[in-house]
Coordinates of C-alpha atoms in Angstrom, one line a residue:
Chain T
X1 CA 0.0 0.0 0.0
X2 CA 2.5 2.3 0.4
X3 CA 4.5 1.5 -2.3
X4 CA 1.4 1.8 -4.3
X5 CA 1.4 5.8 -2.6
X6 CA 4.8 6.6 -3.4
X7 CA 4.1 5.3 -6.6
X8 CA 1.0 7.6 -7.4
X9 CA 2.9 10.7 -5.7
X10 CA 5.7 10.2 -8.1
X11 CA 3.0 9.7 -10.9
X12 CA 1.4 12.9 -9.9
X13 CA 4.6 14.5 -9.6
X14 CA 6.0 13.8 -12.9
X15 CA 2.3 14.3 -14.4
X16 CA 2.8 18.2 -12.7
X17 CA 6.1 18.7 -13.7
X18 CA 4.9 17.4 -17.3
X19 CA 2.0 19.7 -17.2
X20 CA 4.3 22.8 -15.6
X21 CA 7.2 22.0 -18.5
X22 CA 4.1 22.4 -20.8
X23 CA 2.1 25.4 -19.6
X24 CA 5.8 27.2 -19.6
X25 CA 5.8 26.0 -23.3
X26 CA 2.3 27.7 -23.9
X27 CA 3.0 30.8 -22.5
X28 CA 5.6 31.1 -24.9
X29 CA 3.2 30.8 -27.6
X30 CA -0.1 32.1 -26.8
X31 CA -1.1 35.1 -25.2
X32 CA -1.3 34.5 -21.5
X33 CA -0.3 37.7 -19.7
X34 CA -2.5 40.7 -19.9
X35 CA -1.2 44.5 -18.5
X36 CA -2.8 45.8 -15.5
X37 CA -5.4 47.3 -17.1
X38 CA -6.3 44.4 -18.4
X39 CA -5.0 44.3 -22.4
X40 CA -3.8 41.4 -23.9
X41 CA 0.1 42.4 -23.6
X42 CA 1.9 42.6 -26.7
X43 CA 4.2 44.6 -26.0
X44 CA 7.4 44.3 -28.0
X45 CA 9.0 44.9 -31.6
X46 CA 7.0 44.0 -34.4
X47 CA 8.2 43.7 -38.3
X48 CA 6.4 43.1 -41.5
X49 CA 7.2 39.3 -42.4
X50 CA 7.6 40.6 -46.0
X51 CA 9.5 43.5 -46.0
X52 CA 9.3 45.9 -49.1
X53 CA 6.6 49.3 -50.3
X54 CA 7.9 49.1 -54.1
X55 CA 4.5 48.2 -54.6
X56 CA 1.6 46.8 -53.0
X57 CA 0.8 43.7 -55.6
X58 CA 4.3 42.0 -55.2
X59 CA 5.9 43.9 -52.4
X60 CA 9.4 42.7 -53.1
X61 CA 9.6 43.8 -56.8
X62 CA 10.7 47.4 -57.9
X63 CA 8.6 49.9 -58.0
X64 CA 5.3 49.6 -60.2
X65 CA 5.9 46.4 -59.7
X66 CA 9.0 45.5 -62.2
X67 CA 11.0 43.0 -61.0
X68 CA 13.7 44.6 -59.3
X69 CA 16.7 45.5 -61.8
X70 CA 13.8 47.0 -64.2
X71 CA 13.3 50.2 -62.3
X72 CA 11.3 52.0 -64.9
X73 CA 13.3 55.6 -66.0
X74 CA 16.2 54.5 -64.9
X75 CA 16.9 51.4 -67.3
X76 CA 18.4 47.7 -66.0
X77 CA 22.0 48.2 -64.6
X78 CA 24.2 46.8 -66.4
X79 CA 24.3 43.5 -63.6
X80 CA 20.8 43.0 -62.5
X81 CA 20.6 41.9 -59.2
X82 CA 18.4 38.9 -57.8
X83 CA 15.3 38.9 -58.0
X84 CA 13.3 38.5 -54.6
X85 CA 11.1 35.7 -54.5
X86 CA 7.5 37.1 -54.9
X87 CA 5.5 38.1 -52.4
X88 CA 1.6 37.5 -52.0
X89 CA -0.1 41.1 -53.0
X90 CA -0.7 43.4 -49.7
X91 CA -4.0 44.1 -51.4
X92 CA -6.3 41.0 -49.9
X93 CA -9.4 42.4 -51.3
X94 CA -10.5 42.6 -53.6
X95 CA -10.0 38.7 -54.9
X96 CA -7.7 40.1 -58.2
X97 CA -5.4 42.1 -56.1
X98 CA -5.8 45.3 -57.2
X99 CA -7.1 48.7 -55.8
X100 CA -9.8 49.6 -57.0
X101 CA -9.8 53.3 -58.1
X102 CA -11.9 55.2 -59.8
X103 CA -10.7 56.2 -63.4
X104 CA -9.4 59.6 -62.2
X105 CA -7.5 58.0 -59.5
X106 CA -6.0 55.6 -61.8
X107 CA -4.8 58.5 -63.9
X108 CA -3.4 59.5 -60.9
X109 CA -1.9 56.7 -59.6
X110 CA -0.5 56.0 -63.1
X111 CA 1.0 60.0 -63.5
X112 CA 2.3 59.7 -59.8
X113 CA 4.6 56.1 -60.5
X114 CA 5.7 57.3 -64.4
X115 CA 7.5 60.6 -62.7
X116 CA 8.4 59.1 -59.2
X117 CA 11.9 58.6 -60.5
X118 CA 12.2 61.9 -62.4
X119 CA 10.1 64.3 -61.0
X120 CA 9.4 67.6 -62.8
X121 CA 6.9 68.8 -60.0
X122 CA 7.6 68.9 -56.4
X123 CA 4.6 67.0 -55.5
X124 CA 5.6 64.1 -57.2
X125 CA 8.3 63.8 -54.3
X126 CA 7.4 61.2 -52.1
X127 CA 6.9 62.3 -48.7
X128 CA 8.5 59.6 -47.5
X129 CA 12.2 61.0 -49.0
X130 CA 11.4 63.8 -47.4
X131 CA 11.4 61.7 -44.0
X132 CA 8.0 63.2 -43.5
X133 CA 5.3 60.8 -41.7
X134 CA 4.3 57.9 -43.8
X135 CA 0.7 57.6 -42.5
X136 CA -0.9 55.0 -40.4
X137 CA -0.9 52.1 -42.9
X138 CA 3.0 52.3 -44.9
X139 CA 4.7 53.6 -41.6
X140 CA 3.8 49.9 -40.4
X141 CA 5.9 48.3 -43.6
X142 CA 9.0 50.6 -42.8
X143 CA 11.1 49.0 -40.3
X144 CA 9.8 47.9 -37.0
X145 CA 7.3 49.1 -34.9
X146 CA 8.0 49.4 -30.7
X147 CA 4.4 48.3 -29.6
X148 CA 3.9 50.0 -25.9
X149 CA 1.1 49.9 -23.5
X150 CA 0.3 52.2 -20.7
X151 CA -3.2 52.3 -18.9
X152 CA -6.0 53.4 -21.3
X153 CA -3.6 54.1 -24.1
X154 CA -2.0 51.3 -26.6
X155 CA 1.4 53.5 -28.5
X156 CA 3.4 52.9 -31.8
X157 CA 6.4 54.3 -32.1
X158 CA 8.0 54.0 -35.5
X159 CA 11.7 53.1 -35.5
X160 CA 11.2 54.9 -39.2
X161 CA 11.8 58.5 -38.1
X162 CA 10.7 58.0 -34.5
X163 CA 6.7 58.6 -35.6
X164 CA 4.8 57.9 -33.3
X165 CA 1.0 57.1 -32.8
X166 CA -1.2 57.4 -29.8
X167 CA -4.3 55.2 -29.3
X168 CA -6.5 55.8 -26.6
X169 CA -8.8 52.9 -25.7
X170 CA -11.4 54.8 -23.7
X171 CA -13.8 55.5 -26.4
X172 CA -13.3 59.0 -27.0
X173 CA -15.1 60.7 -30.2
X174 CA -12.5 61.5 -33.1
X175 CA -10.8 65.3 -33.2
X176 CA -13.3 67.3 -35.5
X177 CA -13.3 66.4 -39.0
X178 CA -11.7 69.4 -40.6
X179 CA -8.0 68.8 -38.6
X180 CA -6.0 66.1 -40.8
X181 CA -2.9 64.7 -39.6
X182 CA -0.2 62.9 -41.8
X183 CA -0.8 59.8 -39.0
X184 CA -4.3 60.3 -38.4
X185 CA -6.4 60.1 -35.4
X186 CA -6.6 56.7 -33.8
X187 CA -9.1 55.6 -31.9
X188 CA -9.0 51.8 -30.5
X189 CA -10.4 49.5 -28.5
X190 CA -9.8 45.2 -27.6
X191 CA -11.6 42.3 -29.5
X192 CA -10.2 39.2 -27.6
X193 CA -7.0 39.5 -29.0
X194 CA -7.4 41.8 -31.7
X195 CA -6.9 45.5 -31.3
X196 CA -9.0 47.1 -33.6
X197 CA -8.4 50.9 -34.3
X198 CA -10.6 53.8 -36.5
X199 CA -8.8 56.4 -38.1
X200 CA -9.9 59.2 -39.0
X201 CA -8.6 63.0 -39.8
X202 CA -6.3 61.4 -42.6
X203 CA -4.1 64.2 -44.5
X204 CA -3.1 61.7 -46.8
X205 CA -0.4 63.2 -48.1
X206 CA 1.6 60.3 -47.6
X207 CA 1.6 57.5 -50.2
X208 CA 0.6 54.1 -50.0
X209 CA 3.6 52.9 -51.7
X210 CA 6.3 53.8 -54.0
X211 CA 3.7 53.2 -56.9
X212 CA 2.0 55.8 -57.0
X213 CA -0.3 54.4 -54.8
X214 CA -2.7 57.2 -52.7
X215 CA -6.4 58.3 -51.4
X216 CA -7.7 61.1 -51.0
X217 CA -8.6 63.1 -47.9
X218 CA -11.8 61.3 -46.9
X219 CA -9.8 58.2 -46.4
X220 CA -11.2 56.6 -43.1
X221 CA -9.4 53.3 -41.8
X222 CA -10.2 50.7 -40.3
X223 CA -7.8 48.5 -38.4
X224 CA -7.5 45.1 -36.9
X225 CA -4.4 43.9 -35.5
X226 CA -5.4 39.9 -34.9
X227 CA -2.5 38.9 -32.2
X228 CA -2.3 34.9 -33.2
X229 CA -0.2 34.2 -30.9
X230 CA 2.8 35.6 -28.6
X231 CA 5.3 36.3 -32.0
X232 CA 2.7 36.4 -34.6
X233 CA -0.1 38.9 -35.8
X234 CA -2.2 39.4 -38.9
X235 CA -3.1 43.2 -39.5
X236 CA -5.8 44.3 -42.0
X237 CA -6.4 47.6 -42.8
X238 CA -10.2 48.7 -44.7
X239 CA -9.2 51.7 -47.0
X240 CA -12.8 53.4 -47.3
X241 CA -12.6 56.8 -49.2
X242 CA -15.3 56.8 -51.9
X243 CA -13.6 59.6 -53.2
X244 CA -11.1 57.9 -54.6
X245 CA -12.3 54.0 -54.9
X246 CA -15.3 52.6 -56.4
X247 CA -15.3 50.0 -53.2
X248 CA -14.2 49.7 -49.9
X249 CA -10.8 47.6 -50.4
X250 CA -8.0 45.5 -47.8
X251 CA -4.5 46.3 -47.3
X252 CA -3.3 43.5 -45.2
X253 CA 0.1 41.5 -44.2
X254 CA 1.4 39.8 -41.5
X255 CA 3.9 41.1 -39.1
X256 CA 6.3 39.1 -36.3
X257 CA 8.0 39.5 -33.5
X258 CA 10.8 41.0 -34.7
X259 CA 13.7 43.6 -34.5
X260 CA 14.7 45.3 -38.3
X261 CA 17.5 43.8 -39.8
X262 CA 17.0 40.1 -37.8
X263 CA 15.2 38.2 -39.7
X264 CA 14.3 35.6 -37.3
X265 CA 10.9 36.1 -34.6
X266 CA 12.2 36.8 -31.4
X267 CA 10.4 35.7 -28.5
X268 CA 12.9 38.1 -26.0
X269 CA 13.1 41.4 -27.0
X270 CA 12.7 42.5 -23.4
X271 CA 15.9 44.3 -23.3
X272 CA 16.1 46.0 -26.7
X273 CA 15.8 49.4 -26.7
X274 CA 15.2 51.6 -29.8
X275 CA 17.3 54.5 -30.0
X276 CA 17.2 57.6 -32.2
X277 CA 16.8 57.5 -35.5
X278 CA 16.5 61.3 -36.0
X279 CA 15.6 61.6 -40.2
X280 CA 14.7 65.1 -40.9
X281 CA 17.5 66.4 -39.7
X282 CA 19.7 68.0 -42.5
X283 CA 17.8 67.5 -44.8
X284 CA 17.9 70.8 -47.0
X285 CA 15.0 72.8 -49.6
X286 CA 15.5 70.5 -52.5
X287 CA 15.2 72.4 -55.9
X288 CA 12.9 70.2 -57.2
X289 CA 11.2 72.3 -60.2
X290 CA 14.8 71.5 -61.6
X291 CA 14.8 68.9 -63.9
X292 CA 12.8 70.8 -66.5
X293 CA 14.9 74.3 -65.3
X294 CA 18.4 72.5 -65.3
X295 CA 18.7 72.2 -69.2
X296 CA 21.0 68.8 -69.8
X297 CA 18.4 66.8 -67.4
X298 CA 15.5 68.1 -69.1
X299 CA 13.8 64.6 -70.9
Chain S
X1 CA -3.2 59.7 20.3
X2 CA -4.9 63.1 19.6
X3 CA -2.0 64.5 17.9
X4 CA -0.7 61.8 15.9
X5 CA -4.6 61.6 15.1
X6 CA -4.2 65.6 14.6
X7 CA -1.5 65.2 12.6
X8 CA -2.7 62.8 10.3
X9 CA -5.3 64.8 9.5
X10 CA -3.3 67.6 8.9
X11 CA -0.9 65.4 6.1
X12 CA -3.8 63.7 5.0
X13 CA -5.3 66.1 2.4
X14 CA -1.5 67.1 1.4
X15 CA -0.6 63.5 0.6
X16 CA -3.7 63.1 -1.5
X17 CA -3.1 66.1 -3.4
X18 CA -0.8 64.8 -6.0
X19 CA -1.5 61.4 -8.3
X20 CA 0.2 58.3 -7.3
X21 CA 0.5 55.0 -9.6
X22 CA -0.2 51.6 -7.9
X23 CA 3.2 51.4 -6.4
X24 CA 3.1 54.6 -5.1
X25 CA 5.4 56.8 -7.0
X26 CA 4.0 60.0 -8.1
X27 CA 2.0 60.2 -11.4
X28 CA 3.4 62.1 -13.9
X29 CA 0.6 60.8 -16.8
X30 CA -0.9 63.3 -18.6
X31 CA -0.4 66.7 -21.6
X32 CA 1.3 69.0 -20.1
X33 CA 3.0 72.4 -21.5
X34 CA 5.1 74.9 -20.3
X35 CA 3.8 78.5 -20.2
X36 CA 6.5 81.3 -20.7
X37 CA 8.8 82.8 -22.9
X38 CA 11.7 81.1 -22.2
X39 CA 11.7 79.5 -26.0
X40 CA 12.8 83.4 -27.1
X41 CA 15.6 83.3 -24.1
X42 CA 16.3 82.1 -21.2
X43 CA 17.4 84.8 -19.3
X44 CA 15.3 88.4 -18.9
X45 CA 14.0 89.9 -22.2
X46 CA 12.7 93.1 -23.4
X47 CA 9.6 92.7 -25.9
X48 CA 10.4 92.8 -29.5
X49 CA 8.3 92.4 -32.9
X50 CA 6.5 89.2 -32.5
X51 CA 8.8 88.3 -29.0
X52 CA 7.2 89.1 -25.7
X53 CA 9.0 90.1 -22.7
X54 CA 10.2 87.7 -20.3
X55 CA 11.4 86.8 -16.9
X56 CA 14.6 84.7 -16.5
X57 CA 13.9 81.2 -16.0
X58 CA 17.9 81.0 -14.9
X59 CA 18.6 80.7 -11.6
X60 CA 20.2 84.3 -10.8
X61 CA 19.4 85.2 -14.7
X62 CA 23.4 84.3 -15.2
X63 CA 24.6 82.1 -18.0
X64 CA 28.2 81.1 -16.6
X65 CA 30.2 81.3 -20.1
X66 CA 33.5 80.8 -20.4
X67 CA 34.7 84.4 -22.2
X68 CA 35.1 83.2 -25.9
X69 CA 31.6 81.1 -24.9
X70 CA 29.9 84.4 -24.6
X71 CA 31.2 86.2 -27.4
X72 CA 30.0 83.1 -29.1
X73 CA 26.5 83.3 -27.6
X74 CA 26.7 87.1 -28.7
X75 CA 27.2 86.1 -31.8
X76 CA 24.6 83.7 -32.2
X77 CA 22.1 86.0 -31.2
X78 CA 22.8 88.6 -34.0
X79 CA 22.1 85.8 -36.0
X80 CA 19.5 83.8 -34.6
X81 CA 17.1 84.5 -37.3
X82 CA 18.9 81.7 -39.6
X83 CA 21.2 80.4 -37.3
X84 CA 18.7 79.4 -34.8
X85 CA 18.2 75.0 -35.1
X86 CA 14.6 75.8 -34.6
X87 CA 14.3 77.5 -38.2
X88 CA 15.5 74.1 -40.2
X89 CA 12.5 72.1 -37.3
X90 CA 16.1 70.1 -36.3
X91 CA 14.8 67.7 -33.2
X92 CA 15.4 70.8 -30.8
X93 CA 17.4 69.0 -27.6
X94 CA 17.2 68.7 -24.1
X95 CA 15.5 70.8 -22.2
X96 CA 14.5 72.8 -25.4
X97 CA 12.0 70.5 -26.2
X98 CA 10.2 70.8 -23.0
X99 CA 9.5 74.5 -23.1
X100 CA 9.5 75.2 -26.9
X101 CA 5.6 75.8 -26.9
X102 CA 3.8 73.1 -27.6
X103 CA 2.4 70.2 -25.1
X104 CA 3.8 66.9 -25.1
X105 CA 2.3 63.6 -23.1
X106 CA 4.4 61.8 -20.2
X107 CA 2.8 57.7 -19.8
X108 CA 4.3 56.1 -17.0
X109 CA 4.6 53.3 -15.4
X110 CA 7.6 51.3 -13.2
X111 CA 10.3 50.1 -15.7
X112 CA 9.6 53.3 -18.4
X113 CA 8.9 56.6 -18.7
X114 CA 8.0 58.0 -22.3
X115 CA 7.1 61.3 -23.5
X116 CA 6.1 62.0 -26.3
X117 CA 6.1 66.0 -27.8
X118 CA 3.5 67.7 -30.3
X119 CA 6.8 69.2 -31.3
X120 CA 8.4 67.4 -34.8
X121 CA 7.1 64.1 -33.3
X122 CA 10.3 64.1 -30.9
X123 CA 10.2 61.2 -28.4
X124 CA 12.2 60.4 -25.4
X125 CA 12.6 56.9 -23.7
X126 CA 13.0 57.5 -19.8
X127 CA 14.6 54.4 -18.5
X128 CA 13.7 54.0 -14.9
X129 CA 14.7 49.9 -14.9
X130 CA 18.0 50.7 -13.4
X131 CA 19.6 50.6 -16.8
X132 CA 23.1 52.4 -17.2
X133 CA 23.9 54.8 -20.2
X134 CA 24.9 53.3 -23.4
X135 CA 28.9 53.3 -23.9
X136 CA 29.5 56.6 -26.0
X137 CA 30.6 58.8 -27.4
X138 CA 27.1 59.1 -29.8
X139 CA 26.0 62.2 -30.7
X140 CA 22.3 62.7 -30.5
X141 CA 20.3 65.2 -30.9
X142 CA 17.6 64.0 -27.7
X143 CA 20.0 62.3 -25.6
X144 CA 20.0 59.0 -23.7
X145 CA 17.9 59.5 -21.0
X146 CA 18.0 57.5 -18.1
X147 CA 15.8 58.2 -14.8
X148 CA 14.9 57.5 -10.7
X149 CA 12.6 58.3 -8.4
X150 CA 14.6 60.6 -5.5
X151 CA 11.9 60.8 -3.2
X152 CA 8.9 62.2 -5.0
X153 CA 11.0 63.5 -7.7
X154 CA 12.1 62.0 -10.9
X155 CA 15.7 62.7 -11.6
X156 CA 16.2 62.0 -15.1
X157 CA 20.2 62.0 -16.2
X158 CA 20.7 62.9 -19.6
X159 CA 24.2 62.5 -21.5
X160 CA 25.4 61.5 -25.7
X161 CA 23.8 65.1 -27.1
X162 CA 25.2 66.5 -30.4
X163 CA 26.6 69.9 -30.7
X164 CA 24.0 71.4 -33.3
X165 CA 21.1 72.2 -30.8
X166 CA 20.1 75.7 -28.7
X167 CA 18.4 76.3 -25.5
X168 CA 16.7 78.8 -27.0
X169 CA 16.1 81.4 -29.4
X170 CA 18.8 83.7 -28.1
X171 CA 21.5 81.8 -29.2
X172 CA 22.6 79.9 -26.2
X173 CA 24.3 77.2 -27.0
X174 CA 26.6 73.9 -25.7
X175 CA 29.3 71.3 -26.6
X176 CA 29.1 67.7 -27.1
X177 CA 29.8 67.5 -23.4
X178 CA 26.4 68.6 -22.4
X179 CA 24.8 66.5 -19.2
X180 CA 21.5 67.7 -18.5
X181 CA 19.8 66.6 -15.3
X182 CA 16.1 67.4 -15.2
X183 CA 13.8 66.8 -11.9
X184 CA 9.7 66.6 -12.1
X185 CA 8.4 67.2 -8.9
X186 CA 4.3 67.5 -9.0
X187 CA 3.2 70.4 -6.8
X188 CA -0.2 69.3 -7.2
X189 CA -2.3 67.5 -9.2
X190 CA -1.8 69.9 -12.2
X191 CA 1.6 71.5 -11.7
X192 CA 4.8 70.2 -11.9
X193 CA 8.0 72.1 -10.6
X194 CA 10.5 71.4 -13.4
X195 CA 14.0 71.6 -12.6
X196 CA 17.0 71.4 -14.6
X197 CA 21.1 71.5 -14.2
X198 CA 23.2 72.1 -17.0
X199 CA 26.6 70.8 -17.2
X200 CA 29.1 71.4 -19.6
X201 CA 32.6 72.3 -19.0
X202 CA 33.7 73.2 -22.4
X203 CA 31.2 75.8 -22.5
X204 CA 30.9 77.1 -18.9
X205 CA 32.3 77.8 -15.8
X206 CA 29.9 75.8 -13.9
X207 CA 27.0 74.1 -13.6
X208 CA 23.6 76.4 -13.4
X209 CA 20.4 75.9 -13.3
X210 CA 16.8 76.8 -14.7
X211 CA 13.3 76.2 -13.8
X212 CA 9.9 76.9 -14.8
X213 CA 6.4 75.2 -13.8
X214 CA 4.9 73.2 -16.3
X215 CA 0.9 73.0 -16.6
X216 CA -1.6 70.1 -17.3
X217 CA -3.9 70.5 -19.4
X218 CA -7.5 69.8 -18.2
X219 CA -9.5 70.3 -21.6
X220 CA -12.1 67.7 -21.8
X221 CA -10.4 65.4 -24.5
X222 CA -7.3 67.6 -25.1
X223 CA -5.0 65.4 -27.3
X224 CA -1.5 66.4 -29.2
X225 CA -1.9 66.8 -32.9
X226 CA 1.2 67.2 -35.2
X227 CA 3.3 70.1 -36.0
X228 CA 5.7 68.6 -39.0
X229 CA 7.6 72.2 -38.7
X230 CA 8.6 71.9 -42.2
X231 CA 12.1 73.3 -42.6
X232 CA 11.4 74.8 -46.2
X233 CA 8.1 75.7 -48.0
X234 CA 6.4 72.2 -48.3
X235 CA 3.2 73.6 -48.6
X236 CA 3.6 74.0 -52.2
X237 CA 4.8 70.3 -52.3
X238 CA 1.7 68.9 -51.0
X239 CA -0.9 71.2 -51.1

């Protein structure tokens, strides 16, 4: 009989440590620990898995999509370089992949991407060499994101030109509609595991992608970030702006657990810290009417 | 019994005056802005077209410069119009940033402090997890910030600056060798007394010191919005 004891407390001992070994394994893995105010805690560095804003349809091609090597106006160097395996399009729906602009927006769209690599017009600058913010949708492709949480308030800061974004959670109604702001206004609140944010306010001034990509100033977004597990998350964005689309369309990817330049999910990124990456500065009034005022470079 | 009793009462309402986290320390959370001239100049100034007057927000209104310092400084004044950092909308230093005129938003909590500024969308990472500085030299233009609590004050050391930023409009400059050590006290709920040393032994003779109150704001659903502070005409980029 006691044999048979010491024999069921080793059994339920092993069976614990078994179960302990295992829960320790979970925890890893799903999203166990929650912040003191009760959000699923994410809290860490987070990275597209697909890194690349040539263009939205294969994101590791050049931009307008030419396989990299091709850039249009600039002609193949004389050694192309490898091409990237290609990527699934960003643009989820529609089922063929493609915004779906009106026809004046396509004009658009198409006029923005011919003169992105000679531009004759300051406006066909994209903000983004201007290390100006890339709006709440592209600043999330451009390096990593620090993902903080405070009481009430979920935070992005950008490691791309320290942008930041402030989400408050506690429901409060959107600035007034006439303010627009490069990153928006964000307003979010908790879904299980998915933090689902509103923008609204959009400037859009910022591009969509290096394509030519845009929308126009009635752009309102809606977010989910869908936290699979503890290194894993699938974010969709709704681009609604019937301004500029003839349908509400999906701008999604999938983002990890990551820190820019490592390419592998890391499940300890406790003691990273992100440190400045100051962009603006020295940057200098580029003469941009030029190409057209500089004689030789005129096409 | 009846004065200890007494006396609690007396602390009581002075205790509960300021906001306190879960573990006690003194909560900073909030928009707050700073509300004087000290932007234009630090020390006393006469009004001038478009620049109020102003009271010295340096203790003694004295600038310890080392002589060619000041004739520096002088110099930088008579051409702070494009010499001033500010004009390009550089990241504008420490504590420049604080009291440049717009509100910026401290979240807190044990291990970090961040603020973030309405100001060129400059951040700052507080460290208070006992974390040392990073091995420099590295020239930034916010710092590396680390912080503790000192009592009810946070002491916040910050060292690695770069050379190219102001403490204000006047021209008032520093080295590479600046150390900055800032203390937040809250006065009350709404106020905190905002201290700061400046160290830099290139530039001056000693360490001095400035201060100013900075004020929460109480607005029902006050939030920071952007200001870009574009360096050159980008209006006619994107219109």
């Amino acid at each position: 009989m006691r044999l048979n004891s010491q024999l069921l407390a080793a059994a339920i001992l092993c069976a614990t440590l078994i179960g302990s070994a295992a829960a320790a394994e979970a925890d890893k893995n799903t999203l166990s620990q929650h912040t003191p105010d009760g959000q699923p805690n994410v809290e860490g560095f987070w990275l597209t898995v697909v890194y690349g804003m040539g263009c939205l349809q294969n994101p590791t091609a050049g931009v307008g999509c030419v396989e990299a090597g091709e850039e249009p106006g600039r002609g193949a160097p004389g050694k192309p370089r490898p091409k990237p395996p290609k990527a699934a399009s960003r643009i989820v729906d529609p089922p063929d992949g493609e915004i779906p602009y009106q026809p004046w927006a396509r004009t658009k769209q198409q006029y923005l991407l011919s003169n992105y690599f000679e531009p004759t017009k300051p406006e066909f600058i994209d903000p983004q060499q201007l290390c100006l913010p890339l709006g709440p949708v592209r600043q999330l492709t451009w390096h990593d994101v620090h993902i903080l949480q405070y009481p009430g308030y979920v935070i992005f800061e950008h490691e791309g030109g320290h942008v930041f974004r402030i989400i408050p959670l506690d429901g409060r109604p959107h600035i007034g509609s006439s303010l627009k702001l490069w990153m928006g206004d964000s307003r979010g609140h908790w879904e299980g595991n998915t933090l689902v944010v509103d923008v609204a306010n959009n400037n859009a001034k910022g591009r969509l992608s290096r394509a030519g990509d845009f929308a126009d100033d009635a752009l309102h977004v809606t977010e989910h970030f869908e936290f699979l597990d503890a290194t894993h998350m699938r974010y969709r964005a709704v681009f609604d702006d019937p301004s500029a689309y003839t349908r509400p369309w999906t701008f999604g990817f999938d983002m990890k657990r990551a820190i820019f330049g490592e390419s592998n999910p890391t499940k300890d990124d406790t003691h990273y810290e992100q440190w400045e990456e100051a962009c603006y500065e020295g940057m200098k009034p580029v003469d941009y009417s030029l190409r057209s005022e500089r004689g030789g470079e005129t096409k | 019994m009846r004065r200890i009793i007494l006396s609690l009462i007396l602390i009581a309402p002075a205790f509960g005056q300021i906001p306190r986290t879960s573990d006690g320390k003194p909560d900073l959370s909030g928009i707050w802005q700073a509300l004087n001239t000290a932007n234009l100049d630090l020390q006393d100034h006469v009004a001038q077209k478009g620049a109020p007057a102003g009271q010295s927000v340096v203790e003694g209104n004295q600038i310890p410069y080392q002589p060619w310092a000041l004739a520096k400084k002088k110099e930088n004044y008579a051409n702070r119009a494009t010499l001033d950092p500010e004009s390009k909308c550089y990241l504008p230093g420490v504590p420049r940033v604080t009291y440049i005129g717009l509100p910026f938003q401290i979240f807190e909590r044990g291990d970090l402090v961040t603020i973030l500024y309405e100001h060129a969308h400059a951040n700052r990472f507080i460290y208070t997890n006992g974390t040392e500085h990073p091995k420099g030299p590295i020239d930034w233009w916010m710092g590396d910030s680390r912080g503790h609590w000192d009592g009810d004050t946070l002491v916040v050391d910050n060292v690695h600056f770069n050379d190219q930023t102001w403490f204000d409009h006047a021209g008032d400059f520093h080295s590479e060798d600046l150390h900055v050590i800032e203390r937040y006290t809250l006065l009350d709920a709404d106020h905190i007394n905002y201290q700061v040393t400046i160290e830099d032994p290139k530039v001056f003779t000693r360490p001095w010191n400035l201060s100013m109150v900075l004020y929460r704001h109480v607005e029902k659903n006050f939030q920071l919005l952007e200001y870009e502070c574009y360096g050159f005409d980008l209006e006619q980029y994107y219109p």
